[in-house]
PDB file of C-alpha atoms in Angstrom:
ATOM      1  CA  MET A   1       0.000   0.000   0.000  1.00  0.00           C
ATOM      2  CA  THR A   2       1.218   3.491  -0.741  1.00  0.00           C
ATOM      3  CA  ASN A   3       1.961   6.041   1.937  1.00  0.00           C
ATOM      4  CA  GLN A   4      -0.681   8.434   0.638  1.00  0.00           C
ATOM      5  CA  SER A   5      -3.113  10.290   2.835  1.00  0.00           C
ATOM      6  CA  PRO A   6      -5.917   8.029   4.077  1.00  0.00           C
ATOM      7  CA  LEU A   7      -8.329  10.497   2.454  1.00  0.00           C
ATOM      8  CA  SER A   8      -6.749  10.052  -0.989  1.00  0.00           C
ATOM      9  CA  ALA A   9      -9.095   9.137  -3.833  1.00  0.00           C
ATOM     10  CA  ASP A  10      -6.002   7.757  -5.639  1.00  0.00           C
ATOM     11  CA  GLU A  11      -5.299   5.020  -3.078  1.00  0.00           C
ATOM     12  CA  VAL A  12      -5.593   1.664  -4.877  1.00  0.00           C
ATOM     13  CA  LEU A  13      -7.996  -0.951  -3.471  1.00  0.00           C
ATOM     14  CA  ASP A  14      -8.665  -4.588  -4.273  1.00  0.00           C
ATOM     15  CA  ILE A  15     -12.057  -5.161  -5.913  1.00  0.00           C
ATOM     16  CA  VAL A  16     -13.673  -8.370  -4.621  1.00  0.00           C
ATOM     17  CA  ASP A  17     -16.609 -10.563  -5.595  1.00  0.00           C
ATOM     18  CA  GLU A  18     -19.538 -11.738  -3.469  1.00  0.00           C
ATOM     19  CA  HIS A  19     -17.256 -14.454  -2.002  1.00  0.00           C
ATOM     20  CA  ASP A  20     -14.523 -11.928  -1.044  1.00  0.00           C
ATOM     21  CA  ARG A  21     -12.146 -13.076  -3.794  1.00  0.00           C
ATOM     22  CA  VAL A  22      -9.993 -10.417  -5.459  1.00  0.00           C
ATOM     23  CA  VAL A  23     -11.085  -9.847  -9.056  1.00  0.00           C
ATOM     24  CA  ASP A  24      -9.477  -6.469  -9.891  1.00  0.00           C
ATOM     25  CA  ARG A  25      -7.907  -3.286  -8.502  1.00  0.00           C
ATOM     26  CA  ALA A  26      -8.996   0.335  -8.837  1.00  0.00           C
ATOM     27  CA  PRO A  27      -8.361   3.775  -7.294  1.00  0.00           C
ATOM     28  CA  ARG A  28     -10.518   4.528  -4.260  1.00  0.00           C
ATOM     29  CA  GLY A  29     -12.358   7.389  -5.987  1.00  0.00           C
ATOM     30  CA  GLU A  30     -13.354   5.089  -8.836  1.00  0.00           C
ATOM     31  CA  VAL A  31     -14.344   2.347  -6.379  1.00  0.00           C
ATOM     32  CA  TYR A  32     -16.765   4.709  -4.616  1.00  0.00           C
ATOM     33  CA  ALA A  33     -18.061   6.361  -7.802  1.00  0.00           C
ATOM     34  CA  GLN A  34     -18.835   3.015  -9.450  1.00  0.00           C
ATOM     35  CA  ARG A  35     -19.997   1.183  -6.290  1.00  0.00           C
ATOM     36  CA  LEU A  36     -17.321  -1.487  -6.656  1.00  0.00           C
ATOM     37  CA  ARG A  37     -17.185  -4.081  -3.884  1.00  0.00           C
ATOM     38  CA  HIS A  38     -14.034  -3.818  -1.767  1.00  0.00           C
ATOM     39  CA  ARG A  39     -12.801  -4.607   1.746  1.00  0.00           C
ATOM     40  CA  ALA A  40     -12.946  -2.695   5.020  1.00  0.00           C
ATOM     41  CA  VAL A  41     -11.952  -3.296   8.632  1.00  0.00           C
ATOM     42  CA  PHE A  42     -13.859  -2.250  11.754  1.00  0.00           C
ATOM     43  CA  VAL A  43     -11.994  -2.306  15.080  1.00  0.00           C
ATOM     44  CA  LEU A  44     -13.835  -1.881  18.371  1.00  0.00           C
ATOM     45  CA  ALA A  45     -11.177  -0.265  20.566  1.00  0.00           C
ATOM     46  CA  ARG A  46     -11.514  -0.400  24.340  1.00  0.00           C
ATOM     47  CA  ASP A  47      -9.484   1.398  26.965  1.00  0.00           C
ATOM     48  CA  ALA A  48      -8.009  -0.303  30.046  1.00  0.00           C
ATOM     49  CA  ALA A  49     -11.377   0.107  31.843  1.00  0.00           C
ATOM     50  CA  GLY A  50     -13.238  -1.636  29.012  1.00  0.00           C
ATOM     51  CA  ARG A  51     -14.923   1.484  27.679  1.00  0.00           C
ATOM     52  CA  VAL A  52     -15.457   1.804  23.915  1.00  0.00           C
ATOM     53  CA  PHE A  53     -13.718   4.482  21.832  1.00  0.00           C
ATOM     54  CA  VAL A  54     -16.434   6.515  20.080  1.00  0.00           C
ATOM     55  CA  HIS A  55     -15.781   9.382  17.710  1.00  0.00           C
ATOM     56  CA  ARG A  56     -17.307  11.765  15.214  1.00  0.00           C
ATOM     57  CA  ARG A  57     -15.736  11.652  11.776  1.00  0.00           C
ATOM     58  CA  THR A  58     -14.380  14.818  10.214  1.00  0.00           C
ATOM     59  CA  ALA A  59     -16.334  16.650   7.528  1.00  0.00           C
ATOM     60  CA  ARG A  60     -13.497  15.852   5.060  1.00  0.00           C
ATOM     61  CA  LYS A  61     -14.133  12.087   5.040  1.00  0.00           C
ATOM     62  CA  LEU A  62     -14.960  10.653   1.595  1.00  0.00           C
ATOM     63  CA  VAL A  63     -17.738   8.453   3.005  1.00  0.00           C
ATOM     64  CA  PHE A  64     -20.133   9.318   5.855  1.00  0.00           C
ATOM     65  CA  PRO A  65     -18.578  12.691   6.811  1.00  0.00           C
ATOM     66  CA  SER A  66     -19.376  14.164  10.247  1.00  0.00           C
ATOM     67  CA  LEU A  67     -21.212  11.049  11.483  1.00  0.00           C
ATOM     68  CA  TYR A  68     -20.508   9.184  14.721  1.00  0.00           C
ATOM     69  CA  ASP A  69     -18.731   5.841  14.786  1.00  0.00           C
ATOM     70  CA  MET A  70     -18.037   3.241  17.472  1.00  0.00           C
ATOM     71  CA  PHE A  71     -15.309   1.594  15.396  1.00  0.00           C
ATOM     72  CA  VAL A  72     -11.977   2.773  14.101  1.00  0.00           C
ATOM     73  CA  GLY A  73     -10.934   1.382  10.766  1.00  0.00           C
ATOM     74  CA  GLY A  74     -11.166   1.914   7.076  1.00  0.00           C
ATOM     75  CA  VAL A  75     -10.512   0.380   3.706  1.00  0.00           C
ATOM     76  CA  VAL A  76      -8.064  -2.440   3.100  1.00  0.00           C
ATOM     77  CA  GLY A  77      -5.428  -1.397   0.570  1.00  0.00           C
ATOM     78  CA  ALA A  78      -4.566  -3.419  -2.528  1.00  0.00           C
ATOM     79  CA  GLY A  79      -2.584  -6.485  -1.506  1.00  0.00           C
ATOM     80  CA  GLU A  80      -3.022  -5.729   2.201  1.00  0.00           C
ATOM     81  CA  SER A  81      -4.408  -8.331   4.614  1.00  0.00           C
ATOM     82  CA  TYR A  82      -7.439  -7.678   6.780  1.00  0.00           C
ATOM     83  CA  ASP A  83      -5.276  -8.212   9.893  1.00  0.00           C
ATOM     84  CA  GLY A  84      -2.611  -5.777   8.670  1.00  0.00           C
ATOM     85  CA  ALA A  85      -5.219  -3.154   7.789  1.00  0.00           C
ATOM     86  CA  ALA A  86      -6.930  -3.546  11.174  1.00  0.00           C
ATOM     87  CA  LEU A  87      -3.698  -2.865  13.090  1.00  0.00           C
ATOM     88  CA  ARG A  88      -2.639  -0.037  10.760  1.00  0.00           C
ATOM     89  CA  GLU A  89      -6.019   1.699  10.862  1.00  0.00           C
ATOM     90  CA  ALA A  90      -6.399   1.326  14.644  1.00  0.00           C
ATOM     91  CA  GLU A  91      -2.946   2.755  15.316  1.00  0.00           C
ATOM     92  CA  GLU A  92      -3.470   5.607  12.823  1.00  0.00           C
ATOM     93  CA  GLU A  93      -6.912   6.644  14.027  1.00  0.00           C
ATOM     94  CA  LEU A  94      -6.146   6.263  17.737  1.00  0.00           C
ATOM     95  CA  GLY A  95      -2.754   7.917  17.328  1.00  0.00           C
ATOM     96  CA  VAL A  96      -0.843   5.182  19.161  1.00  0.00           C
ATOM     97  CA  SER A  97       1.913   2.755  18.277  1.00  0.00           C
ATOM     98  CA  GLY A  98       2.620  -0.707  19.624  1.00  0.00           C
ATOM     99  CA  LEU A  99      -1.080  -1.559  19.860  1.00  0.00           C
ATOM    100  CA  PRO A 100      -1.795  -5.270  20.410  1.00  0.00           C
ATOM    101  CA  ALA A 101      -2.905  -6.969  17.207  1.00  0.00           C
ATOM    102  CA  PRO A 102      -6.694  -6.612  16.995  1.00  0.00           C
ATOM    103  CA  ALA A 103      -8.506  -9.938  17.470  1.00  0.00           C
ATOM    104  CA  PRO A 104     -10.597 -10.964  14.434  1.00  0.00           C
ATOM    105  CA  LEU A 105     -14.220 -11.771  15.325  1.00  0.00           C
ATOM    106  CA  PHE A 106     -16.295 -12.253  12.136  1.00  0.00           C
ATOM    107  CA  LYS A 107     -16.952 -10.937   8.613  1.00  0.00           C
ATOM    108  CA  PHE A 108     -20.084  -9.893   6.753  1.00  0.00           C
ATOM    109  CA  LEU A 109     -21.028  -8.336   3.433  1.00  0.00           C
ATOM    110  CA  TYR A 110     -22.444  -4.809   3.770  1.00  0.00           C
ATOM    111  CA  GLU A 111     -24.608  -3.842   0.796  1.00  0.00           C
ATOM    112  CA  THR A 112     -26.875  -0.880   0.165  1.00  0.00           C
ATOM    113  CA  PRO A 113     -27.920   0.774  -3.106  1.00  0.00           C
ATOM    114  CA  GLU A 114     -24.960   3.179  -2.646  1.00  0.00           C
ATOM    115  CA  HIS A 115     -22.233   0.998  -1.096  1.00  0.00           C
ATOM    116  CA  THR A 116     -20.896  -2.538  -0.988  1.00  0.00           C
ATOM    117  CA  TRP A 117     -17.936  -3.878   0.978  1.00  0.00           C
ATOM    118  CA  TRP A 118     -16.815  -6.884   2.957  1.00  0.00           C
ATOM    119  CA  CYS A 119     -16.472  -5.935   6.619  1.00  0.00           C
ATOM    120  CA  SER A 120     -14.056  -7.714   8.910  1.00  0.00           C
ATOM    121  CA  ILE A 121     -14.830  -6.988  12.567  1.00  0.00           C
ATOM    122  CA  TYR A 122     -12.084  -6.847  15.210  1.00  0.00           C
ATOM    123  CA  GLU A 123     -11.624  -5.896  18.840  1.00  0.00           C
ATOM    124  CA  THR A 124      -8.577  -4.569  20.681  1.00  0.00           C
ATOM    125  CA  ARG A 125      -7.520  -2.977  23.980  1.00  0.00           C
ATOM    126  CA  CYS A 126      -5.654   0.305  23.994  1.00  0.00           C
ATOM    127  CA  ALA A 127      -4.072   0.905  27.389  1.00  0.00           C
ATOM    128  CA  SER A 128      -2.103   3.929  26.112  1.00  0.00           C
ATOM    129  CA  PRO A 129      -3.509   7.447  26.020  1.00  0.00           C
ATOM    130  CA  VAL A 130      -4.966   8.150  22.582  1.00  0.00           C
ATOM    131  CA  ALA A 131      -4.112  11.076  20.307  1.00  0.00           C
ATOM    132  CA  PRO A 132      -6.600  10.650  17.439  1.00  0.00           C
ATOM    133  CA  GLN A 133      -5.696  11.756  13.940  1.00  0.00           C
ATOM    134  CA  ALA A 134      -7.117  15.247  13.401  1.00  0.00           C
ATOM    135  CA  GLU A 135      -7.775  14.448   9.707  1.00  0.00           C
ATOM    136  CA  GLU A 136      -9.984  11.501  10.702  1.00  0.00           C
ATOM    137  CA  VAL A 137     -11.496  12.332  14.101  1.00  0.00           C
ATOM    138  CA  ALA A 138     -13.344  15.568  14.950  1.00  0.00           C
ATOM    139  CA  TRP A 139     -14.369  14.511  18.500  1.00  0.00           C
ATOM    140  CA  HIS A 140     -13.834  11.437  20.657  1.00  0.00           C
ATOM    141  CA  ALA A 141     -14.555   9.881  24.046  1.00  0.00           C
ATOM    142  CA  PHE A 142     -14.486   6.486  25.719  1.00  0.00           C
ATOM    143  CA  LEU A 143     -18.030   5.376  26.620  1.00  0.00           C
ATOM    144  CA  THR A 144     -19.307   2.450  28.629  1.00  0.00           C
ATOM    145  CA  GLU A 145     -21.430  -0.053  26.697  1.00  0.00           C
ATOM    146  CA  GLU A 146     -24.490   1.349  28.476  1.00  0.00           C
ATOM    147  CA  GLU A 147     -23.608   4.938  27.497  1.00  0.00           C
ATOM    148  CA  LEU A 148     -23.009   3.816  23.921  1.00  0.00           C
ATOM    149  CA  ARG A 149     -26.358   2.018  23.702  1.00  0.00           C
ATOM    150  CA  ARG A 150     -28.158   5.123  25.020  1.00  0.00           C
ATOM    151  CA  ARG A 151     -26.547   7.206  22.259  1.00  0.00           C
ATOM    152  CA  LEU A 152     -27.544   4.808  19.454  1.00  0.00           C
ATOM    153  CA  ASP A 153     -30.911   6.550  19.034  1.00  0.00           C
ATOM    154  CA  GLU A 154     -29.632  10.045  19.882  1.00  0.00           C
ATOM    155  CA  TRP A 155     -26.682  10.495  17.497  1.00  0.00           C
ATOM    156  CA  THR A 156     -26.398  10.010  13.730  1.00  0.00           C
ATOM    157  CA  TRP A 157     -24.112   7.014  13.191  1.00  0.00           C
ATOM    158  CA  THR A 158     -22.328   5.752  10.108  1.00  0.00           C
ATOM    159  CA  PRO A 159     -24.778   3.174   8.728  1.00  0.00           C
ATOM    160  CA  ASP A 160     -22.149   0.492   8.114  1.00  0.00           C
ATOM    161  CA  SER A 161     -20.784   0.742  11.653  1.00  0.00           C
ATOM    162  CA  LEU A 162     -24.264   0.737  13.125  1.00  0.00           C
ATOM    163  CA  GLU A 163     -24.963  -2.487  11.208  1.00  0.00           C
ATOM    164  CA  ALA A 164     -21.600  -3.912  12.316  1.00  0.00           C
ATOM    165  CA  TYR A 165     -22.341  -3.028  15.956  1.00  0.00           C
ATOM    166  CA  ARG A 166     -25.770  -4.671  15.822  1.00  0.00           C
ATOM    167  CA  ARG A 167     -24.191  -7.782  14.318  1.00  0.00           C
ATOM    168  CA  LEU A 168     -21.476  -7.692  17.002  1.00  0.00           C
ATOM    169  CA  LEU A 169     -24.099  -7.638  19.758  1.00  0.00           C
ATOM    170  CA  ALA A 170     -25.910 -10.587  18.111  1.00  0.00           C
ATOM    171  CA  TRP A 171     -22.591 -12.440  17.660  1.00  0.00           C
ATOM    172  CA  ARG A 172     -21.755 -11.958  21.364  1.00  0.00           C
ATOM    173  CA  HIS A 173     -25.242 -13.160  22.344  1.00  0.00           C
ATOM    174  CA  GLU A 174     -24.824 -16.307  20.216  1.00  0.00           C
ATOM    175  CA  ARG A 175     -21.391 -17.019  21.785  1.00  0.00           C
ATOM    176  CA  ALA A 176     -22.859 -16.596  25.283  1.00  0.00           C
ATOM    177  CA  GLU A 177     -25.700 -19.001  24.484  1.00  0.00           C
ATOM    178  CA  GLU A 178     -23.237 -21.554  23.081  1.00  0.00           C
ATOM    179  CA  ARG A 179     -21.113 -21.340  26.252  1.00  0.00           C
ATOM    180  CA  ALA A 180     -24.222 -21.718  28.441  1.00  0.00           C
ATOM    181  CA  GLU A 181     -25.308 -24.806  26.484  1.00  0.00           C
ATOM    182  CA  ARG A 182     -21.897 -26.449  26.987  1.00  0.00           C
ATOM    183  CA  ARG A 183     -22.124 -26.107  30.781  1.00  0.00           C
TER     184      ARG A 183
END
């Protein structure tokens, strides 16, 4: 991946099919303009107390400007792995280095009339103080799960992250039921 600005429309992305297989490559601006399916990572970042990093995106973002998000992350560059993108994006957006590798949880295909991308969901702990990237993050705070859930109906969230968060809650519920059944 190139060392271009994360807001660059020239950044090259892998184009993938409905089974997440790479079929082509194209610049990010073209990918968005033509609704080409690509890859993205979503990392739920918690502080040492277990609170979730929540932020409002800057107005300069190419997709979903000025909306709230409970994940850090972004697109996976051409030839980049999901795991590599998750660590890179988390460190960039949180403004930390040496972050533990985010733990992969699950993937799903996000599709709307305007957008389509494979989403790989991760979780990590960030014990260090954060210094979010000013180009990416307009406001931030660490919220408890309860505080976050209260804000779900109050704030305008990025639709893909809101879907990812709902799926994460369902995924956790399924894991808890599976553990209870094994006891």
